């Protein structure tokens, strides 16, 4: 069954969520997992694409937008199905992915923005209702 984790950040900065997504994508890729970063919209996809180019000067994280190469080691998209199953999904969207079962691991990144906390609590309950056992991880 898919492992679900909610990584909880101590601050409320949107930039912290984006950096955490890049760090998780880098770790997943280094461990040989295909990674899919699911964004809220095209603007967030473009911002993460740009951030992944510059977030680690000493190490490049090979990535592409889904529309350009769905088989890249790290793929950035919205609601597309992963081209390579059983990888890591880093979910930055406010909803659950329609493809949760195609991943071995799902990480939801939560910060202290009140609206996001409410959405993530609802998503935590939805995962439970669907039979998953989500875990909370304090960062």
mmCIF file of N, CA and C in Angstrom:
data_model
loop_
_atom_site.group_PDB
_atom_site.id
_atom_site.type_symbol
_atom_site.label_atom_id
_atom_site.label_comp_id
_atom_site.label_asym_id
_atom_site.label_seq_id
_atom_site.Cartn_x
_atom_site.Cartn_y
_atom_site.Cartn_z
ATOM 1 N N UNK A 1 0.845 -1.189 0.000
ATOM 2 C CA UNK A 1 0.000 0.000 0.000
ATOM 3 C C UNK A 1 0.887 1.248 0.000
ATOM 4 N N UNK A 2 0.401 2.277 -0.607
ATOM 5 C CA UNK A 2 1.108 3.551 -0.690
ATOM 6 C C UNK A 2 1.341 4.132 0.701
ATOM 7 N N UNK A 3 2.574 4.569 0.943
ATOM 8 C CA UNK A 3 2.924 5.208 2.218
ATOM 9 C C UNK A 3 2.653 6.709 2.085
ATOM 10 N N UNK A 4 1.861 7.255 3.012
ATOM 11 C CA UNK A 4 1.462 8.669 2.982
ATOM 12 C C UNK A 4 2.071 9.373 4.190
ATOM 13 N N UNK A 5 2.759 10.500 3.947
ATOM 14 C CA UNK A 5 3.338 11.285 5.033
ATOM 15 C C UNK A 5 3.037 12.763 4.816
ATOM 16 N N UNK A 6 2.755 13.440 5.909
ATOM 17 C CA UNK A 6 2.565 14.885 5.912
ATOM 18 C C UNK A 6 3.774 15.497 6.597
ATOM 19 N N UNK A 7 4.619 16.178 5.833
ATOM 20 C CA UNK A 7 5.792 16.843 6.377
ATOM 21 C C UNK A 7 5.365 18.250 6.795
ATOM 22 N N UNK A 8 5.499 18.551 8.073
ATOM 23 C CA UNK A 8 5.006 19.806 8.628
ATOM 24 C C UNK A 8 6.172 20.764 8.866
ATOM 25 N N UNK A 9 6.143 21.898 8.185
ATOM 26 C CA UNK A 9 7.162 22.936 8.342
ATOM 27 C C UNK A 9 6.775 23.875 9.471
ATOM 28 N N UNK A 10 7.762 24.486 10.091
ATOM 29 C CA UNK A 10 7.520 25.349 11.247
ATOM 30 C C UNK A 10 7.046 26.747 10.866
ATOM 31 N N UNK A 11 7.273 27.166 9.611
ATOM 32 C CA UNK A 11 6.886 28.535 9.239
ATOM 33 C C UNK A 11 5.728 28.525 8.249
ATOM 34 N N UNK A 12 5.301 29.703 7.857
ATOM 35 C CA UNK A 12 4.175 29.837 6.947
ATOM 36 C C UNK A 12 4.560 30.388 5.587
ATOM 37 N N UNK A 13 5.841 30.336 5.251
ATOM 38 C CA UNK A 13 6.318 30.913 3.995
ATOM 39 C C UNK A 13 6.120 29.956 2.818
ATOM 40 N N UNK A 14 5.455 30.396 1.749
ATOM 41 C CA UNK A 14 5.301 29.546 0.569
ATOM 42 C C UNK A 14 6.654 29.114 -0.018
ATOM 43 N N UNK A 15 7.652 29.980 0.066
ATOM 44 C CA UNK A 15 8.979 29.644 -0.466
ATOM 45 C C UNK A 15 9.587 28.454 0.275
ATOM 46 N N UNK A 16 9.274 28.289 1.543
ATOM 47 C CA UNK A 16 9.777 27.146 2.307
ATOM 48 C C UNK A 16 9.202 25.838 1.779
ATOM 49 N N UNK A 17 7.943 25.854 1.394
ATOM 50 C CA UNK A 17 7.321 24.654 0.806
ATOM 51 C C UNK A 17 8.008 24.290 -0.506
ATOM 52 N N UNK A 18 8.281 25.287 -1.327
ATOM 53 C CA UNK A 18 8.932 25.032 -2.616
ATOM 54 C C UNK A 18 10.338 24.473 -2.409
ATOM 55 N N UNK A 19 11.092 25.051 -1.475
ATOM 56 C CA UNK A 19 12.443 24.541 -1.191
ATOM 57 C C UNK A 19 12.386 23.119 -0.648
ATOM 58 N N UNK A 20 11.424 22.848 0.227
ATOM 59 C CA UNK A 20 11.270 21.493 0.770
ATOM 60 C C UNK A 20 10.950 20.511 -0.350
ATOM 61 N N UNK A 21 10.100 20.912 -1.293
ATOM 62 C CA UNK A 21 9.770 20.045 -2.433
ATOM 63 C C UNK A 21 11.021 19.737 -3.247
ATOM 64 N N UNK A 22 11.862 20.743 -3.466
ATOM 65 C CA UNK A 22 13.108 20.530 -4.210
ATOM 66 C C UNK A 22 14.048 19.596 -3.456
ATOM 67 N N UNK A 23 14.157 19.771 -2.154
ATOM 68 C CA UNK A 23 15.019 18.894 -1.347
ATOM 69 C C UNK A 23 14.523 17.459 -1.394
ATOM 70 N N UNK A 24 13.222 17.260 -1.260
ATOM 71 C CA UNK A 24 12.649 15.917 -1.303
ATOM 72 C C UNK A 24 12.826 15.283 -2.683
ATOM 73 N N UNK A 25 12.651 16.072 -3.724
ATOM 74 C CA UNK A 25 12.857 15.561 -5.079
ATOM 75 C C UNK A 25 14.309 15.142 -5.275
ATOM 76 N N UNK A 26 15.226 15.951 -4.786
ATOM 77 C CA UNK A 26 16.648 15.629 -4.906
ATOM 78 C C UNK A 26 16.981 14.336 -4.162
ATOM 79 N N UNK A 27 16.480 14.205 -2.952
ATOM 80 C CA UNK A 27 16.721 12.979 -2.168
ATOM 81 C C UNK A 27 16.126 11.756 -2.847
ATOM 82 N N UNK A 28 14.889 11.879 -3.315
ATOM 83 C CA UNK A 28 14.249 10.758 -3.994
ATOM 84 C C UNK A 28 15.033 10.329 -5.218
ATOM 85 N N UNK A 29 15.442 11.289 -6.032
ATOM 86 C CA UNK A 29 16.223 11.001 -7.230
ATOM 87 C C UNK A 29 17.554 10.346 -6.873
ATOM 88 N N UNK A 30 18.233 10.859 -5.846
ATOM 89 C CA UNK A 30 19.517 10.282 -5.426
ATOM 90 C C UNK A 30 19.367 8.840 -4.950
ATOM 91 N N UNK A 31 18.194 8.500 -4.442
ATOM 92 C CA UNK A 31 17.936 7.129 -3.993
ATOM 93 C C UNK A 31 17.335 6.259 -5.107
ATOM 94 N N UNK A 32 17.336 6.779 -6.323
ATOM 95 C CA UNK A 32 16.904 5.996 -7.469
ATOM 96 C C UNK A 32 15.411 5.914 -7.691
ATOM 97 N N UNK A 33 14.653 6.760 -7.011
ATOM 98 C CA UNK A 33 13.193 6.749 -7.191
ATOM 99 C C UNK A 33 12.783 7.735 -8.273
ATOM 100 N N UNK A 34 11.828 7.363 -9.117
ATOM 101 C CA UNK A 34 11.230 8.373 -9.984
ATOM 102 C C UNK A 34 10.412 9.324 -9.103
ATOM 103 N N UNK A 35 10.464 10.603 -9.406
ATOM 104 C CA UNK A 35 9.799 11.617 -8.579
ATOM 105 C C UNK A 35 8.828 12.419 -9.446
ATOM 106 N N UNK A 36 7.638 12.634 -8.912
ATOM 107 C CA UNK A 36 6.644 13.489 -9.561
ATOM 108 C C UNK A 36 6.274 14.576 -8.563
ATOM 109 N N UNK A 37 6.493 15.833 -8.927
ATOM 110 C CA UNK A 37 6.062 16.957 -8.093
ATOM 111 C C UNK A 37 4.749 17.460 -8.677
ATOM 112 N N UNK A 38 3.689 17.340 -7.899
ATOM 113 C CA UNK A 38 2.353 17.752 -8.349
ATOM 114 C C UNK A 38 2.068 19.162 -7.844
ATOM 115 N N UNK A 39 1.866 20.066 -8.777
ATOM 116 C CA UNK A 39 1.640 21.471 -8.452
ATOM 117 C C UNK A 39 0.165 21.832 -8.548
ATOM 118 N N UNK A 40 -0.155 22.988 -8.019
ATOM 119 C CA UNK A 40 -1.519 23.503 -8.036
ATOM 120 C C UNK A 40 -1.915 23.997 -9.422
ATOM 121 N N UNK A 41 -0.957 24.632 -10.123
ATOM 122 C CA UNK A 41 -1.269 25.228 -11.423
ATOM 123 C C UNK A 41 0.008 25.376 -12.242
ATOM 124 N N UNK A 42 -0.151 25.847 -13.476
ATOM 125 C CA UNK A 42 0.989 25.993 -14.386
ATOM 126 C C UNK A 42 2.021 26.991 -13.860
ATOM 127 N N UNK A 43 1.569 28.044 -13.203
ATOM 128 C CA UNK A 43 2.498 29.026 -12.644
ATOM 129 C C UNK A 43 3.411 28.412 -11.596
ATOM 130 N N UNK A 44 2.859 27.573 -10.745
ATOM 131 C CA UNK A 44 3.668 26.905 -9.729
ATOM 132 C C UNK A 44 4.629 25.905 -10.393
ATOM 133 N N UNK A 45 4.180 25.253 -11.448
ATOM 134 C CA UNK A 45 5.068 24.339 -12.191
ATOM 135 C C UNK A 45 6.286 25.093 -12.719
ATOM 136 N N UNK A 46 6.050 26.226 -13.342
ATOM 137 C CA UNK A 46 7.145 27.033 -13.900
ATOM 138 C C UNK A 46 8.090 27.520 -12.795
ATOM 139 N N UNK A 47 7.516 27.949 -11.669
ATOM 140 C CA UNK A 47 8.350 28.432 -10.555
ATOM 141 C C UNK A 47 9.231 27.311 -10.004
ATOM 142 N N UNK A 48 8.682 26.108 -9.875
ATOM 143 C CA UNK A 48 9.485 24.977 -9.379
ATOM 144 C C UNK A 48 10.536 24.558 -10.390
ATOM 145 N N UNK A 49 10.199 24.611 -11.660
ATOM 146 C CA UNK A 49 11.181 24.315 -12.701
ATOM 147 C C UNK A 49 12.377 25.255 -12.566
ATOM 148 N N UNK A 50 12.110 26.534 -12.415
ATOM 149 C CA UNK A 50 13.175 27.524 -12.245
ATOM 150 C C UNK A 50 13.964 27.280 -10.968
ATOM 151 N N UNK A 51 13.270 27.014 -9.874
ATOM 152 C CA UNK A 51 13.942 26.787 -8.592
ATOM 153 C C UNK A 51 14.833 25.548 -8.641
ATOM 154 N N UNK A 52 14.394 24.487 -9.287
ATOM 155 C CA UNK A 52 15.216 23.274 -9.369
ATOM 156 C C UNK A 52 16.517 23.497 -10.141
ATOM 157 N N UNK A 53 16.543 24.459 -11.038
ATOM 158 C CA UNK A 53 17.781 24.779 -11.753
ATOM 159 C C UNK A 53 18.810 25.428 -10.842
ATOM 160 N N UNK A 54 18.362 26.114 -9.808
ATOM 161 C CA UNK A 54 19.294 26.927 -9.022
ATOM 162 C C UNK A 54 19.376 26.580 -7.545
ATOM 163 N N UNK A 55 18.537 25.688 -7.057
ATOM 164 C CA UNK A 55 18.464 25.523 -5.610
ATOM 165 C C UNK A 55 19.696 24.860 -5.006
ATOM 166 N N UNK A 56 20.418 24.051 -5.762
ATOM 167 C CA UNK A 56 21.682 23.450 -5.305
ATOM 168 C C UNK A 56 22.765 23.739 -6.341
ATOM 169 N N UNK A 57 23.675 24.618 -6.004
ATOM 170 C CA UNK A 57 24.729 24.974 -6.951
ATOM 171 C C UNK A 57 25.671 23.802 -7.217
ATOM 172 N N UNK A 58 25.882 22.956 -6.207
ATOM 173 C CA UNK A 58 26.860 21.869 -6.338
ATOM 174 C C UNK A 58 26.298 20.615 -7.008
ATOM 175 N N UNK A 59 24.977 20.522 -7.175
ATOM 176 C CA UNK A 59 24.397 19.312 -7.748
ATOM 177 C C UNK A 59 23.144 19.654 -8.558
ATOM 178 N N UNK A 60 23.150 19.243 -9.800
ATOM 179 C CA UNK A 60 21.995 19.437 -10.664
ATOM 180 C C UNK A 60 20.977 18.330 -10.409
ATOM 181 N N UNK A 61 19.719 18.690 -10.331
ATOM 182 C CA UNK A 61 18.643 17.716 -10.202
ATOM 183 C C UNK A 61 17.971 17.616 -11.566
ATOM 184 N N UNK A 62 18.125 16.480 -12.266
ATOM 185 C CA UNK A 62 17.549 16.352 -13.607
ATOM 186 C C UNK A 62 16.023 16.334 -13.543
ATOM 187 N N UNK A 63 15.412 17.285 -14.206
ATOM 188 C CA UNK A 63 13.963 17.434 -14.129
ATOM 189 C C UNK A 63 13.413 18.007 -15.432
ATOM 190 N N UNK A 64 12.115 17.835 -15.601
ATOM 191 C CA UNK A 64 11.404 18.391 -16.752
ATOM 192 C C UNK A 64 9.944 18.577 -16.389
ATOM 193 N N UNK A 65 9.311 19.484 -17.077
ATOM 194 C CA UNK A 65 7.863 19.586 -16.994
ATOM 195 C C UNK A 65 7.280 18.347 -17.680
ATOM 196 N N UNK A 66 6.167 17.855 -17.177
ATOM 197 C CA UNK A 66 5.546 16.643 -17.721
ATOM 198 C C UNK A 66 5.323 16.748 -19.223
ATOM 199 N N UNK A 67 4.887 17.902 -19.687
ATOM 200 C CA UNK A 67 4.590 18.072 -21.111
ATOM 201 C C UNK A 67 5.826 17.957 -21.994
ATOM 202 N N UNK A 68 7.013 18.195 -21.418
ATOM 203 C CA UNK A 68 8.250 18.112 -22.199
ATOM 204 C C UNK A 68 8.898 16.733 -22.149
ATOM 205 N N UNK A 69 8.845 16.082 -20.996
ATOM 206 C CA UNK A 69 9.425 14.737 -20.868
ATOM 207 C C UNK A 69 8.851 14.041 -19.633
ATOM 208 N N UNK A 70 7.803 13.255 -19.809
ATOM 209 C CA UNK A 70 7.181 12.580 -18.664
ATOM 210 C C UNK A 70 8.035 11.451 -18.086
ATOM 211 N N UNK A 71 9.173 11.144 -18.733
ATOM 212 C CA UNK A 71 10.059 10.083 -18.249
ATOM 213 C C UNK A 71 11.311 10.626 -17.567
ATOM 214 N N UNK A 72 11.384 11.937 -17.346
ATOM 215 C CA UNK A 72 12.546 12.526 -16.670
ATOM 216 C C UNK A 72 12.643 11.963 -15.251
ATOM 217 N N UNK A 73 13.830 11.982 -14.649
ATOM 218 C CA UNK A 73 13.972 11.498 -13.268
ATOM 219 C C UNK A 73 13.071 12.237 -12.279
ATOM 220 N N UNK A 74 12.928 13.551 -12.460
ATOM 221 C CA UNK A 74 12.009 14.360 -11.654
ATOM 222 C C UNK A 74 11.077 15.059 -12.629
ATOM 223 N N UNK A 75 9.794 14.798 -12.475
ATOM 224 C CA UNK A 75 8.784 15.361 -13.374
ATOM 225 C C UNK A 75 7.920 16.336 -12.587
ATOM 226 N N UNK A 76 7.644 17.474 -13.199
ATOM 227 C CA UNK A 76 6.784 18.491 -12.590
ATOM 228 C C UNK A 76 5.494 18.544 -13.408
ATOM 229 N N UNK A 77 4.357 18.396 -12.730
ATOM 230 C CA UNK A 77 3.087 18.416 -13.440
ATOM 231 C C UNK A 77 1.940 18.800 -12.545
ATOM 232 N N UNK A 78 0.738 18.537 -13.026
ATOM 233 C CA UNK A 78 -0.459 18.892 -12.262
ATOM 234 C C UNK A 78 -1.265 17.635 -11.969
ATOM 235 N N UNK A 79 -2.052 17.175 -12.899
ATOM 236 C CA UNK A 79 -2.888 15.994 -12.656
ATOM 237 C C UNK A 79 -2.577 14.831 -13.588
ATOM 238 N N UNK A 80 -1.439 14.891 -14.262
ATOM 239 C CA UNK A 80 -1.078 13.820 -15.175
ATOM 240 C C UNK A 80 -0.721 12.550 -14.396
ATOM 241 N N UNK A 81 -0.964 11.427 -15.026
ATOM 242 C CA UNK A 81 -0.544 10.149 -14.433
ATOM 243 C C UNK A 81 0.969 10.032 -14.585
ATOM 244 N N UNK A 82 1.626 9.404 -13.615
ATOM 245 C CA UNK A 82 3.076 9.240 -13.745
ATOM 246 C C UNK A 82 3.415 8.266 -14.870
ATOM 247 N N UNK A 83 4.430 8.594 -15.659
ATOM 248 C CA UNK A 83 4.868 7.705 -16.734
ATOM 249 C C UNK A 83 5.574 6.484 -16.156
ATOM 250 N N UNK A 84 6.214 6.675 -14.997
ATOM 251 C CA UNK A 84 6.913 5.587 -14.314
ATOM 252 C C UNK A 84 6.230 5.377 -12.963
ATOM 253 N N UNK A 85 5.555 4.250 -12.763
ATOM 254 C CA UNK A 85 4.828 4.017 -11.505
ATOM 255 C C UNK A 85 5.759 3.653 -10.350
ATOM 256 N N UNK A 86 5.189 3.666 -9.163
ATOM 257 C CA UNK A 86 5.844 3.250 -7.915
ATOM 258 C C UNK A 86 6.967 4.172 -7.464
ATOM 259 N N UNK A 87 6.874 5.426 -7.812
ATOM 260 C CA UNK A 87 7.855 6.402 -7.378
ATOM 261 C C UNK A 87 7.334 7.228 -6.213
ATOM 262 N N UNK A 88 7.913 8.400 -6.075
ATOM 263 C CA UNK A 88 7.574 9.353 -5.022
ATOM 264 C C UNK A 88 6.733 10.478 -5.607
ATOM 265 N N UNK A 89 5.613 10.762 -4.963
ATOM 266 C CA UNK A 89 4.800 11.923 -5.309
ATOM 267 C C UNK A 89 4.979 12.964 -4.224
ATOM 268 N N UNK A 90 5.439 14.155 -4.598
ATOM 269 C CA UNK A 90 5.477 15.300 -3.693
ATOM 270 C C UNK A 90 4.287 16.161 -4.099
ATOM 271 N N UNK A 91 3.271 16.194 -3.241
ATOM 272 C CA UNK A 91 2.026 16.867 -3.585
ATOM 273 C C UNK A 91 1.981 18.271 -2.998
ATOM 274 N N UNK A 92 2.014 19.266 -3.873
ATOM 275 C CA UNK A 92 1.874 20.660 -3.453
ATOM 276 C C UNK A 92 0.478 21.194 -3.760
ATOM 277 N N UNK A 93 -0.347 20.363 -4.363
ATOM 278 C CA UNK A 93 -1.710 20.767 -4.680
ATOM 279 C C UNK A 93 -2.573 20.676 -3.428
ATOM 280 N N UNK A 94 -3.692 21.363 -3.447
ATOM 281 C CA UNK A 94 -4.585 21.345 -2.286
ATOM 282 C C UNK A 94 -5.493 20.120 -2.272
ATOM 283 N N UNK A 95 -5.502 19.353 -3.347
ATOM 284 C CA UNK A 95 -6.348 18.162 -3.405
ATOM 285 C C UNK A 95 -5.487 16.903 -3.491
ATOM 286 N N UNK A 96 -6.120 15.770 -3.269
ATOM 287 C CA UNK A 96 -5.441 14.494 -3.415
ATOM 288 C C UNK A 96 -5.246 14.198 -4.904
ATOM 289 N N UNK A 97 -4.154 13.574 -5.217
ATOM 290 C CA UNK A 97 -3.898 13.193 -6.600
ATOM 291 C C UNK A 97 -4.866 12.090 -7.011
ATOM 292 N N UNK A 98 -5.376 12.140 -8.239
ATOM 293 C CA UNK A 98 -6.223 11.040 -8.709
ATOM 294 C C UNK A 98 -5.417 9.765 -8.975
ATOM 295 N N UNK A 99 -4.086 9.848 -8.842
ATOM 296 C CA UNK A 99 -3.205 8.722 -9.156
ATOM 297 C C UNK A 99 -2.424 8.220 -7.942
ATOM 298 N N UNK A 100 -2.939 8.440 -6.742
ATOM 299 C CA UNK A 100 -2.226 8.073 -5.508
ATOM 300 C C UNK A 100 -1.745 6.628 -5.541
ATOM 301 N N UNK A 101 -2.585 5.721 -5.999
ATOM 302 C CA UNK A 101 -2.245 4.298 -5.982
ATOM 303 C C UNK A 101 -1.100 3.929 -6.919
ATOM 304 N N UNK A 102 -0.715 4.829 -7.797
ATOM 305 C CA UNK A 102 0.378 4.546 -8.718
ATOM 306 C C UNK A 102 1.745 4.908 -8.139
ATOM 307 N N UNK A 103 1.755 5.414 -6.911
ATOM 308 C CA UNK A 103 3.005 5.795 -6.247
ATOM 309 C C UNK A 103 3.247 4.884 -5.049
ATOM 310 N N UNK A 104 4.510 4.641 -4.741
ATOM 311 C CA UNK A 104 4.816 3.868 -3.535
ATOM 312 C C UNK A 104 4.830 4.775 -2.309
ATOM 313 N N UNK A 105 5.062 6.063 -2.540
ATOM 314 C CA UNK A 105 5.144 7.009 -1.421
ATOM 315 C C UNK A 105 4.585 8.358 -1.849
ATOM 316 N N UNK A 106 3.814 8.981 -0.951
ATOM 317 C CA UNK A 106 3.262 10.315 -1.189
ATOM 318 C C UNK A 106 3.647 11.197 -0.015
ATOM 319 N N UNK A 107 4.198 12.372 -0.322
ATOM 320 C CA UNK A 107 4.525 13.346 0.721
ATOM 321 C C UNK A 107 3.737 14.620 0.452
ATOM 322 N N UNK A 108 2.978 15.030 1.439
ATOM 323 C CA UNK A 108 2.256 16.298 1.419
ATOM 324 C C UNK A 108 3.073 17.268 2.267
ATOM 325 N N UNK A 109 3.367 18.445 1.746
ATOM 326 C CA UNK A 109 4.151 19.428 2.491
ATOM 327 C C UNK A 109 3.205 20.470 3.057
ATOM 328 N N UNK A 110 3.226 20.588 4.381
ATOM 329 C CA UNK A 110 2.323 21.481 5.108
ATOM 330 C C UNK A 110 3.144 22.596 5.740
ATOM 331 N N UNK A 111 2.680 23.825 5.615
ATOM 332 C CA UNK A 111 3.295 24.900 6.399
ATOM 333 C C UNK A 111 2.217 25.508 7.295
ATOM 334 N N UNK A 112 2.526 26.591 7.944
ATOM 335 C CA UNK A 112 1.630 27.137 8.959
ATOM 336 C C UNK A 112 0.650 28.190 8.428
ATOM 337 N N UNK A 113 0.421 28.226 7.128
ATOM 338 C CA UNK A 113 -0.609 29.108 6.580
ATOM 339 C C UNK A 113 -1.963 28.548 6.997
ATOM 340 N N UNK A 114 -2.825 29.337 7.625
ATOM 341 C CA UNK A 114 -4.098 28.825 8.128
ATOM 342 C C UNK A 114 -4.946 28.093 7.085
ATOM 343 N N UNK A 115 -5.034 28.648 5.858
ATOM 344 C CA UNK A 115 -5.848 27.996 4.828
ATOM 345 C C UNK A 115 -5.277 26.634 4.457
ATOM 346 N N UNK A 116 -3.955 26.568 4.350
ATOM 347 C CA UNK A 116 -3.301 25.308 3.985
ATOM 348 C C UNK A 116 -3.440 24.276 5.100
ATOM 349 N N UNK A 117 -3.352 24.720 6.343
ATOM 350 C CA UNK A 117 -3.533 23.793 7.463
ATOM 351 C C UNK A 117 -4.923 23.148 7.410
ATOM 352 N N UNK A 118 -5.927 23.933 7.110
ATOM 353 C CA UNK A 118 -7.292 23.409 7.018
ATOM 354 C C UNK A 118 -7.406 22.397 5.894
ATOM 355 N N UNK A 119 -6.881 22.734 4.729
ATOM 356 C CA UNK A 119 -6.924 21.830 3.579
ATOM 357 C C UNK A 119 -6.187 20.534 3.889
ATOM 358 N N UNK A 120 -5.013 20.638 4.494
ATOM 359 C CA UNK A 120 -4.219 19.440 4.783
ATOM 360 C C UNK A 120 -4.872 18.558 5.843
ATOM 361 N N UNK A 121 -5.539 19.161 6.804
ATOM 362 C CA UNK A 121 -6.284 18.352 7.783
ATOM 363 C C UNK A 121 -7.403 17.575 7.098
ATOM 364 N N UNK A 122 -8.091 18.246 6.177
ATOM 365 C CA UNK A 122 -9.148 17.573 5.416
ATOM 366 C C UNK A 122 -8.566 16.435 4.578
ATOM 367 N N UNK A 123 -7.419 16.684 3.941
ATOM 368 C CA UNK A 123 -6.777 15.648 3.131
ATOM 369 C C UNK A 123 -6.326 14.470 3.992
ATOM 370 N N UNK A 124 -5.828 14.751 5.190
ATOM 371 C CA UNK A 124 -5.418 13.691 6.118
ATOM 372 C C UNK A 124 -6.610 12.770 6.397
ATOM 373 N N UNK A 125 -7.769 13.378 6.671
ATOM 374 C CA UNK A 125 -8.986 12.605 6.922
ATOM 375 C C UNK A 125 -9.414 11.813 5.679
ATOM 376 N N UNK A 126 -9.306 12.437 4.508
ATOM 377 C CA UNK A 126 -9.673 11.745 3.268
ATOM 378 C C UNK A 126 -8.800 10.510 3.035
ATOM 379 N N UNK A 127 -7.513 10.643 3.281
ATOM 380 C CA UNK A 127 -6.625 9.481 3.140
ATOM 381 C C UNK A 127 -7.078 8.360 4.081
ATOM 382 N N UNK A 128 -7.388 8.715 5.315
ATOM 383 C CA UNK A 128 -7.851 7.695 6.274
ATOM 384 C C UNK A 128 -9.142 7.036 5.798
ATOM 385 N N UNK A 129 -10.069 7.854 5.311
ATOM 386 C CA UNK A 129 -11.341 7.309 4.819
ATOM 387 C C UNK A 129 -11.132 6.349 3.654
ATOM 388 N N UNK A 130 -10.068 6.548 2.898
ATOM 389 C CA UNK A 130 -9.767 5.686 1.755
ATOM 390 C C UNK A 130 -8.914 4.474 2.133
ATOM 391 N N UNK A 131 -8.656 4.321 3.439
ATOM 392 C CA UNK A 131 -7.948 3.127 3.903
ATOM 393 C C UNK A 131 -6.453 3.274 4.086
ATOM 394 N N UNK A 132 -5.908 4.459 3.880
ATOM 395 C CA UNK A 132 -4.478 4.695 4.081
ATOM 396 C C UNK A 132 -4.216 5.000 5.553
ATOM 397 N N UNK A 133 -2.965 4.933 5.942
ATOM 398 C CA UNK A 133 -2.559 5.253 7.307
ATOM 399 C C UNK A 133 -1.542 6.396 7.259
ATOM 400 N N UNK A 134 -2.028 7.640 7.044
ATOM 401 C CA UNK A 134 -1.091 8.762 6.909
ATOM 402 C C UNK A 134 -0.365 9.035 8.217
ATOM 403 N N UNK A 135 0.892 9.465 8.074
ATOM 404 C CA UNK A 135 1.736 9.811 9.222
ATOM 405 C C UNK A 135 2.100 11.283 9.161
ATOM 406 N N UNK A 136 2.323 11.857 10.311
ATOM 407 C CA UNK A 136 2.740 13.251 10.439
ATOM 408 C C UNK A 136 4.224 13.272 10.790
ATOM 409 N N UNK A 137 5.017 14.092 10.079
ATOM 410 C CA UNK A 137 6.441 14.209 10.319
ATOM 411 C C UNK A 137 6.755 15.686 10.554
ATOM 412 N N UNK A 138 7.240 16.015 11.731
ATOM 413 C CA UNK A 138 7.608 17.408 12.057
ATOM 414 C C UNK A 138 9.013 17.692 11.528
ATOM 415 N N UNK A 139 9.145 18.789 10.799
ATOM 416 C CA UNK A 139 10.473 19.188 10.294
ATOM 417 C C UNK A 139 10.985 20.364 11.076
#
